[in-house]
Tab-separated table of C-alpha atoms and ligand atoms in Angstrom:
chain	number	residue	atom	x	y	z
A	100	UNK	CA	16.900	-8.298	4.557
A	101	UNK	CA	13.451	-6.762	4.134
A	102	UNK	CA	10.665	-7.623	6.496
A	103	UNK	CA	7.961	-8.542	4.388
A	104	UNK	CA	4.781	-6.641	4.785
A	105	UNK	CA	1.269	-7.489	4.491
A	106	UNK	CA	-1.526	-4.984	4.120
A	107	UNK	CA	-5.478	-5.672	3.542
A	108	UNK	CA	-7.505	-2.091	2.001
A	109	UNK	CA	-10.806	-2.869	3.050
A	110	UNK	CA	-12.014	0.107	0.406
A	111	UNK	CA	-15.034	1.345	1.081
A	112	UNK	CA	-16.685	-2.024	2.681
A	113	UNK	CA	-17.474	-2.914	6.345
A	114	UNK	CA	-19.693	-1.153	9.222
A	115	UNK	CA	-18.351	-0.780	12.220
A	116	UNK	CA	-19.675	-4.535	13.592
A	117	UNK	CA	-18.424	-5.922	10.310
A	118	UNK	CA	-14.942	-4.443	10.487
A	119	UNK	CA	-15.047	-5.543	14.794
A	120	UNK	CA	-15.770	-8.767	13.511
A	121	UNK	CA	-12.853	-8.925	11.164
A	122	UNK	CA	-10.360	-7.727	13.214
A	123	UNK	CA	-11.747	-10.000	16.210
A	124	UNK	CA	-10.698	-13.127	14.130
A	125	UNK	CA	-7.148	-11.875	12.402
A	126	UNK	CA	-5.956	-10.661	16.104
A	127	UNK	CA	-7.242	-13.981	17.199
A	128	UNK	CA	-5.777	-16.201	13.780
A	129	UNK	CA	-2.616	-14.262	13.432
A	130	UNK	CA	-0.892	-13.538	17.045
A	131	UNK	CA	1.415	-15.983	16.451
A	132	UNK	CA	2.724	-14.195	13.318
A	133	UNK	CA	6.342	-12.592	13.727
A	134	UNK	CA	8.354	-12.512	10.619
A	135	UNK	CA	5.494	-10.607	8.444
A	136	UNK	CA	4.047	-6.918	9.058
A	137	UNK	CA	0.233	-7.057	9.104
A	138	UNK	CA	-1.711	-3.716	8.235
A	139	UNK	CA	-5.564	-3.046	8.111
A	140	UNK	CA	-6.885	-0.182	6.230
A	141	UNK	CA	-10.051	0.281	7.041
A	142	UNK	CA	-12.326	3.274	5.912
A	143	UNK	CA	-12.022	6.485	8.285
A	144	UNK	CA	-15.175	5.732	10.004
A	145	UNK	CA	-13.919	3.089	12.105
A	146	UNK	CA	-10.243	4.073	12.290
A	147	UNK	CA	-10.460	5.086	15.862
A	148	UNK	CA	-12.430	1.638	16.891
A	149	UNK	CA	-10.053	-0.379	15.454
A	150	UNK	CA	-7.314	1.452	17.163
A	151	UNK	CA	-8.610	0.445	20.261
A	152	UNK	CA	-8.525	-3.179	19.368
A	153	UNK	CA	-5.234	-3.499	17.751
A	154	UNK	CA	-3.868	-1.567	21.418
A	155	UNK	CA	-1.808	-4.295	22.105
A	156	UNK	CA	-1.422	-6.416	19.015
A	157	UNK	CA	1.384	-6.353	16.039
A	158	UNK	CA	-1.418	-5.797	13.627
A	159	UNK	CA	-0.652	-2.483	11.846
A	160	UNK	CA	-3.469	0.807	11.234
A	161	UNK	CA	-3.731	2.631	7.912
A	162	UNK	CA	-6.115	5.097	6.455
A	163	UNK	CA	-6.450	4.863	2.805
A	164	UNK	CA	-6.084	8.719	2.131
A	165	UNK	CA	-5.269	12.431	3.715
A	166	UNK	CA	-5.146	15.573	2.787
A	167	UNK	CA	-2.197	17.497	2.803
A	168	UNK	CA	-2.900	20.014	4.738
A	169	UNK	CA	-3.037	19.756	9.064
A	170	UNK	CA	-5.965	21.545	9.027
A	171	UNK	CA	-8.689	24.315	7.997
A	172	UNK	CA	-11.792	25.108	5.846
A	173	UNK	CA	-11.047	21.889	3.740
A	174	UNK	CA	-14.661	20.059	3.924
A	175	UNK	CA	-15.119	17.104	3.818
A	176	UNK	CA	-11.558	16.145	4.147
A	177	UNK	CA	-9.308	14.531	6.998
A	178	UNK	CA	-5.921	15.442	7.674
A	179	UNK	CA	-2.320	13.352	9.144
A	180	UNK	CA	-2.428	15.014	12.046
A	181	UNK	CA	-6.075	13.580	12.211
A	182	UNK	CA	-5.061	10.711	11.593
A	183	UNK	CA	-1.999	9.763	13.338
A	184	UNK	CA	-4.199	11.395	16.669
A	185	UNK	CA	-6.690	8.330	15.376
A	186	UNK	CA	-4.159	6.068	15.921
A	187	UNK	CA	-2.478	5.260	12.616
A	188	UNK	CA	0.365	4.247	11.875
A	189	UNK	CA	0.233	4.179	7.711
A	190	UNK	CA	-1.194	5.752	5.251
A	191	UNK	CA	-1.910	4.645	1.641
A	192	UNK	CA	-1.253	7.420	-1.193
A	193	UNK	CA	-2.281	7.657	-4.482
A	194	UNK	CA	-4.468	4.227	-4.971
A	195	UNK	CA	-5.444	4.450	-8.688
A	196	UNK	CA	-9.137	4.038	-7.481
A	197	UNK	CA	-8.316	7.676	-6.026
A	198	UNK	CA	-6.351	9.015	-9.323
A	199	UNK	CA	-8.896	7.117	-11.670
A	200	UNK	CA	-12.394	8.672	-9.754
A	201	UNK	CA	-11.134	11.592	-7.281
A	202	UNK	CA	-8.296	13.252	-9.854
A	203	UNK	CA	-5.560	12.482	-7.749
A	204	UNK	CA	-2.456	13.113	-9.605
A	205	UNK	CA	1.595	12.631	-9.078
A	206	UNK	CA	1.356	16.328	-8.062
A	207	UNK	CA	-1.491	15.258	-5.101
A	208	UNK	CA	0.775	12.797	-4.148
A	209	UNK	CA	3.705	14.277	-3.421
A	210	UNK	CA	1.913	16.778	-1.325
A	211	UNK	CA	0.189	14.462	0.751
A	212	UNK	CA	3.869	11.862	0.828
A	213	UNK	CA	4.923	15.185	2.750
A	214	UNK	CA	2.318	15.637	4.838
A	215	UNK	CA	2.328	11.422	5.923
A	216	UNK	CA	5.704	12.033	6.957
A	217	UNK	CA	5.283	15.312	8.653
A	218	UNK	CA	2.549	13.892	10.660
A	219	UNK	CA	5.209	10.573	11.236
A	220	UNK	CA	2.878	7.933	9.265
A	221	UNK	CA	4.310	6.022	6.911
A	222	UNK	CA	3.439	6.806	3.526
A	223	UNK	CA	2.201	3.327	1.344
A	224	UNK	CA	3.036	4.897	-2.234
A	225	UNK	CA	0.865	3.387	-4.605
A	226	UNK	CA	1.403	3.330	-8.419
A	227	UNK	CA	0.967	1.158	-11.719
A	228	UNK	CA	0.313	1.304	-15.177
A	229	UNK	CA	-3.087	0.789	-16.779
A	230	UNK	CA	-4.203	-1.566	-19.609
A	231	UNK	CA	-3.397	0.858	-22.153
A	232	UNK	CA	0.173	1.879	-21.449
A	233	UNK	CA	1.104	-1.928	-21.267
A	234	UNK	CA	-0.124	-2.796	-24.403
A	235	UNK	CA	1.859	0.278	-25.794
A	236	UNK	CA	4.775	-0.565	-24.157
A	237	UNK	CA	4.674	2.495	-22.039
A	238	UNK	CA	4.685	0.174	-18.719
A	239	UNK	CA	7.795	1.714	-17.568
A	240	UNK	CA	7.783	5.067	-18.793
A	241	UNK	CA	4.600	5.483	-16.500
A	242	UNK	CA	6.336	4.539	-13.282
A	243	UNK	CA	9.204	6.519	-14.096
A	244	UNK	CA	6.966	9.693	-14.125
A	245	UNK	CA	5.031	8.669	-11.286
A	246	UNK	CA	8.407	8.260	-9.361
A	247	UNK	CA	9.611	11.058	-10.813
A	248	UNK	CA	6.725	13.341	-9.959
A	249	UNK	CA	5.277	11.672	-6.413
A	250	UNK	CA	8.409	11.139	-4.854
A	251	UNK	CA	10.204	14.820	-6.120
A	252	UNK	CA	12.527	16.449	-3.804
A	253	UNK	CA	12.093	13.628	-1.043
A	254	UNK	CA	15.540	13.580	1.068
A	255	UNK	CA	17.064	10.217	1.156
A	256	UNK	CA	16.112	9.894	4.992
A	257	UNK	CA	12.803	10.524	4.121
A	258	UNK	CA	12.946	7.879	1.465
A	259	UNK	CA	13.621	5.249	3.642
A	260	UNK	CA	10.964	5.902	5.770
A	261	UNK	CA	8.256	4.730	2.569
A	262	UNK	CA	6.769	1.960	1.455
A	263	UNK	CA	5.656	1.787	-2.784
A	264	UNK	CA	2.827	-0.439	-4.190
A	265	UNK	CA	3.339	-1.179	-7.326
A	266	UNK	CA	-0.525	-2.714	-8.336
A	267	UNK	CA	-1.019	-2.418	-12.096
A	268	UNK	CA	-4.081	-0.699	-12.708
A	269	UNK	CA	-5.190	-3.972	-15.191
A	270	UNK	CA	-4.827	-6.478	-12.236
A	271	UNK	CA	-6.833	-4.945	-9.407
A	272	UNK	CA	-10.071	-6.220	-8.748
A	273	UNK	CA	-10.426	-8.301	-12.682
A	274	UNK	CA	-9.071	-11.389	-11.160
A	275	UNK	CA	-6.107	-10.804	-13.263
A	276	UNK	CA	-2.800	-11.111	-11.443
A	277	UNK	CA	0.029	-10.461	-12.858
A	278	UNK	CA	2.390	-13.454	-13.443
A	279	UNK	CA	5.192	-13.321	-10.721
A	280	UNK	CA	7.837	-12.629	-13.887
A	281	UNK	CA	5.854	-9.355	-14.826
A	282	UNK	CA	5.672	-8.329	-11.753
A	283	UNK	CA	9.173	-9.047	-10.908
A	284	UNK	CA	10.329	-7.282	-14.076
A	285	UNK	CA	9.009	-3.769	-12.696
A	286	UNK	CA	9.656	-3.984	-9.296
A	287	UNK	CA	13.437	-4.693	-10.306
A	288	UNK	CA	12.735	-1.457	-12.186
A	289	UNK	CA	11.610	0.708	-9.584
A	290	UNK	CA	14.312	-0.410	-7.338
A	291	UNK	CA	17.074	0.547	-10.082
A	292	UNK	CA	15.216	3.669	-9.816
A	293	UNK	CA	15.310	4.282	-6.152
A	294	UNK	CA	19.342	3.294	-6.452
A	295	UNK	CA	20.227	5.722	-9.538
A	296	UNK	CA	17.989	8.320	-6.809
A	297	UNK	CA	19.304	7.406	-3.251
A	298	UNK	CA	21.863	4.804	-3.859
A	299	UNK	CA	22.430	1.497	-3.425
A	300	UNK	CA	21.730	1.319	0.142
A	301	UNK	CA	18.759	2.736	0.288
A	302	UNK	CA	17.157	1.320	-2.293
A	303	UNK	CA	18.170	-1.935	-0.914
A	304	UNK	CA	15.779	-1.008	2.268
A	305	UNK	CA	12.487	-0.276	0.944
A	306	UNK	CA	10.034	-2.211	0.566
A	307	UNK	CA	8.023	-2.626	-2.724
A	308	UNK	CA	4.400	-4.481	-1.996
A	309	UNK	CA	2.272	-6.172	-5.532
A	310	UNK	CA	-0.983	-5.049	-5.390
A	311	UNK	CA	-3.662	-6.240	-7.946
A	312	UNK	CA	-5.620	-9.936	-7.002
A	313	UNK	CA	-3.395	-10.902	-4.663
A	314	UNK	CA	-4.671	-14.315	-2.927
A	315	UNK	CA	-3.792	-17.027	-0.634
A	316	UNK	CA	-3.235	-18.923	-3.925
A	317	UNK	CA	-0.299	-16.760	-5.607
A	318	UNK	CA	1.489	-14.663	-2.729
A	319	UNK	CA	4.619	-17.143	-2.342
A	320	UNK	CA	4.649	-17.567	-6.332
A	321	UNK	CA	5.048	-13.393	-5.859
A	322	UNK	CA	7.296	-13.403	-2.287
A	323	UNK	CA	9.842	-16.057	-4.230
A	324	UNK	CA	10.891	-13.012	-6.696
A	325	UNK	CA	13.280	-11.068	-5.303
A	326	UNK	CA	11.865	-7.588	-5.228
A	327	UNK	CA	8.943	-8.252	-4.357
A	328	UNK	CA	8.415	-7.639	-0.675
A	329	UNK	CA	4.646	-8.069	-0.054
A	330	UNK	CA	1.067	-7.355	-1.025
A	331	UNK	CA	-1.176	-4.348	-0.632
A	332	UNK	CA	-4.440	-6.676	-0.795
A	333	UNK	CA	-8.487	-5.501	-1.212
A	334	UNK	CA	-11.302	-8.167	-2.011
A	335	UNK	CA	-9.213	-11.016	-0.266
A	336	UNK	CA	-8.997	-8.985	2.751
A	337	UNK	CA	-12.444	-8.658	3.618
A	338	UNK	CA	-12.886	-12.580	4.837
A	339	UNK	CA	-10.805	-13.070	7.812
A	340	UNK	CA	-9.936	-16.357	6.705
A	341	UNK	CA	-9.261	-15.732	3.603
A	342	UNK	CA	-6.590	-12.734	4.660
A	343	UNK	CA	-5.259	-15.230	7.157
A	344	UNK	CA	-4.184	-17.482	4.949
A	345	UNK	CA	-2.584	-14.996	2.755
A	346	UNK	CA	-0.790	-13.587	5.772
A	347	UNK	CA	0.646	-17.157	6.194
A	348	UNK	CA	1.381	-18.321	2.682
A	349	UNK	CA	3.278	-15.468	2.567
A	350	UNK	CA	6.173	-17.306	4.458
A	351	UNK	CA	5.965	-20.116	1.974
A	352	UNK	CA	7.126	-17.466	-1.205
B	271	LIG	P1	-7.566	-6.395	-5.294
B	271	LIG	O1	-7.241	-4.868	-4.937
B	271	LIG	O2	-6.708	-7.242	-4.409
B	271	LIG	O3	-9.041	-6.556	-5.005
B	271	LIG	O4	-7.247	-6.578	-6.741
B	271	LIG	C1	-5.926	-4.452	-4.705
B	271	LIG	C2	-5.887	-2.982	-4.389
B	271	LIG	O5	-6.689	-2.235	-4.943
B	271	LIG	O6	-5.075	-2.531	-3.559
């Protein structure tokens, strides 16, 4: 049985008092939580704050990015070991914000999967087709290659240490959710790909979030499909109400 797992990107919103604030409320809304996994991602600048808050509390800390390599004359750029000495415990890869504006490709991602794991986060593997490969048809060709390319030469142990996103490109941030079917019909796909892969077993462990308009409204219409483990989440994280309500919906799916 997979623990379901709940994670808000905050993107690039929220000062420091803003994200305090936030974080104030969830700890305060959600301690009674058990059966879900709760993660923040806030941006770097307040990673090591929120840390300190979420000290003793089951609420989870992920950066939205790394760089692959520990360190060196790489400016402007922050590193696993940076961030797991920040206090992470997660790190999202490949967001198609980052591949659509900062040219991350599968080849990026695979690097930095590595370097997560290296550095003993836990890598949130994002991918998704845009608007154009589904309306060609090409919706599962694209996740094949992404598998094929960001997760290449990953050991089976190593495997099940990740989580994958699957967030079609077309549904984040437009308000446009996929229907629970559609998304169903590709996570089923990705998990036949992580069996042909690492077997049966495995594949039977990792989790596979939805990402794209997730909201208090649809996340048990999503959690009732059976591959479909939880929700990588932006604009209806940023209102702690709003996220605390998803967080507990998500036991009705
Ligand atoms: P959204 O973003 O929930 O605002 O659509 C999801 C994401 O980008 O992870």
């Amino acid at each position: 049985m997979r623990r379901p797992i709940i994670a808000g990107n905050w993107k690039m919103y929220k000062t420091l008092k803003e994200g305090q604030d936030l974080v104030t409320i969830l700890k305060r809304d959600l301690y009674d939580i058990e059966a879900v996994d709760i993660v923040v991602c806030p941006p770097f600048t307040l990673l090591t704050y929120i840390a300190d808050m979420l000290e003793a509390s089951t609420i989870g800390l992920s950066a939205q990015d790394l760089f692959w390599e520990d360190e060196g004359a790489y400016t402007g750029e922050i590193s696993g070991k940076m961030l797991k000495d920040a206090g992470c415990s997660y790190c999202l890869i490949g967001h198609s914000e980052r591949r659509q504006f900062f040219g991350e490709t599968d080849e990026t991602v695979s690097k930095k999967v590595f370097a997560a794991l290296k550095n003993g986060l836990t890598p949130i593997v994002c991918i998704g087709e845009n608007l154009l490969d589904r309306e060609k048809s090409l919706t599962f060709e694209r996740i094949k290659s992404q598998l094929d390319k960001g997760l290449q030469g990953l050991t089976k142990l190593d495997a099940e240490k990740i989580i994958l996103a699957y967030e079609p490109v077309w549904a984040i941030g437009t308000g446009k959710v996929a229907t629970p079917e559609q998304a169903q019909e590709v996570h089923h796909y990705i998990r036949s790909w992580l069996t042909q892969h690492y077997g049966d077993d495995t594949a039977s462990s990792i989790r596979i979030q939805y990402g794209g308009s997730v909201k208090p409204e649809n996340i048990a219409g999503l959690m009732a499909q059976g591959d479909i483990d939880g929700a990588l989440v932006g604009g209806a994280s940023l209102k702690a109400d709003v996220f605390s309500c998803l967080v507990r919906n998500t036991l009705k799916g």
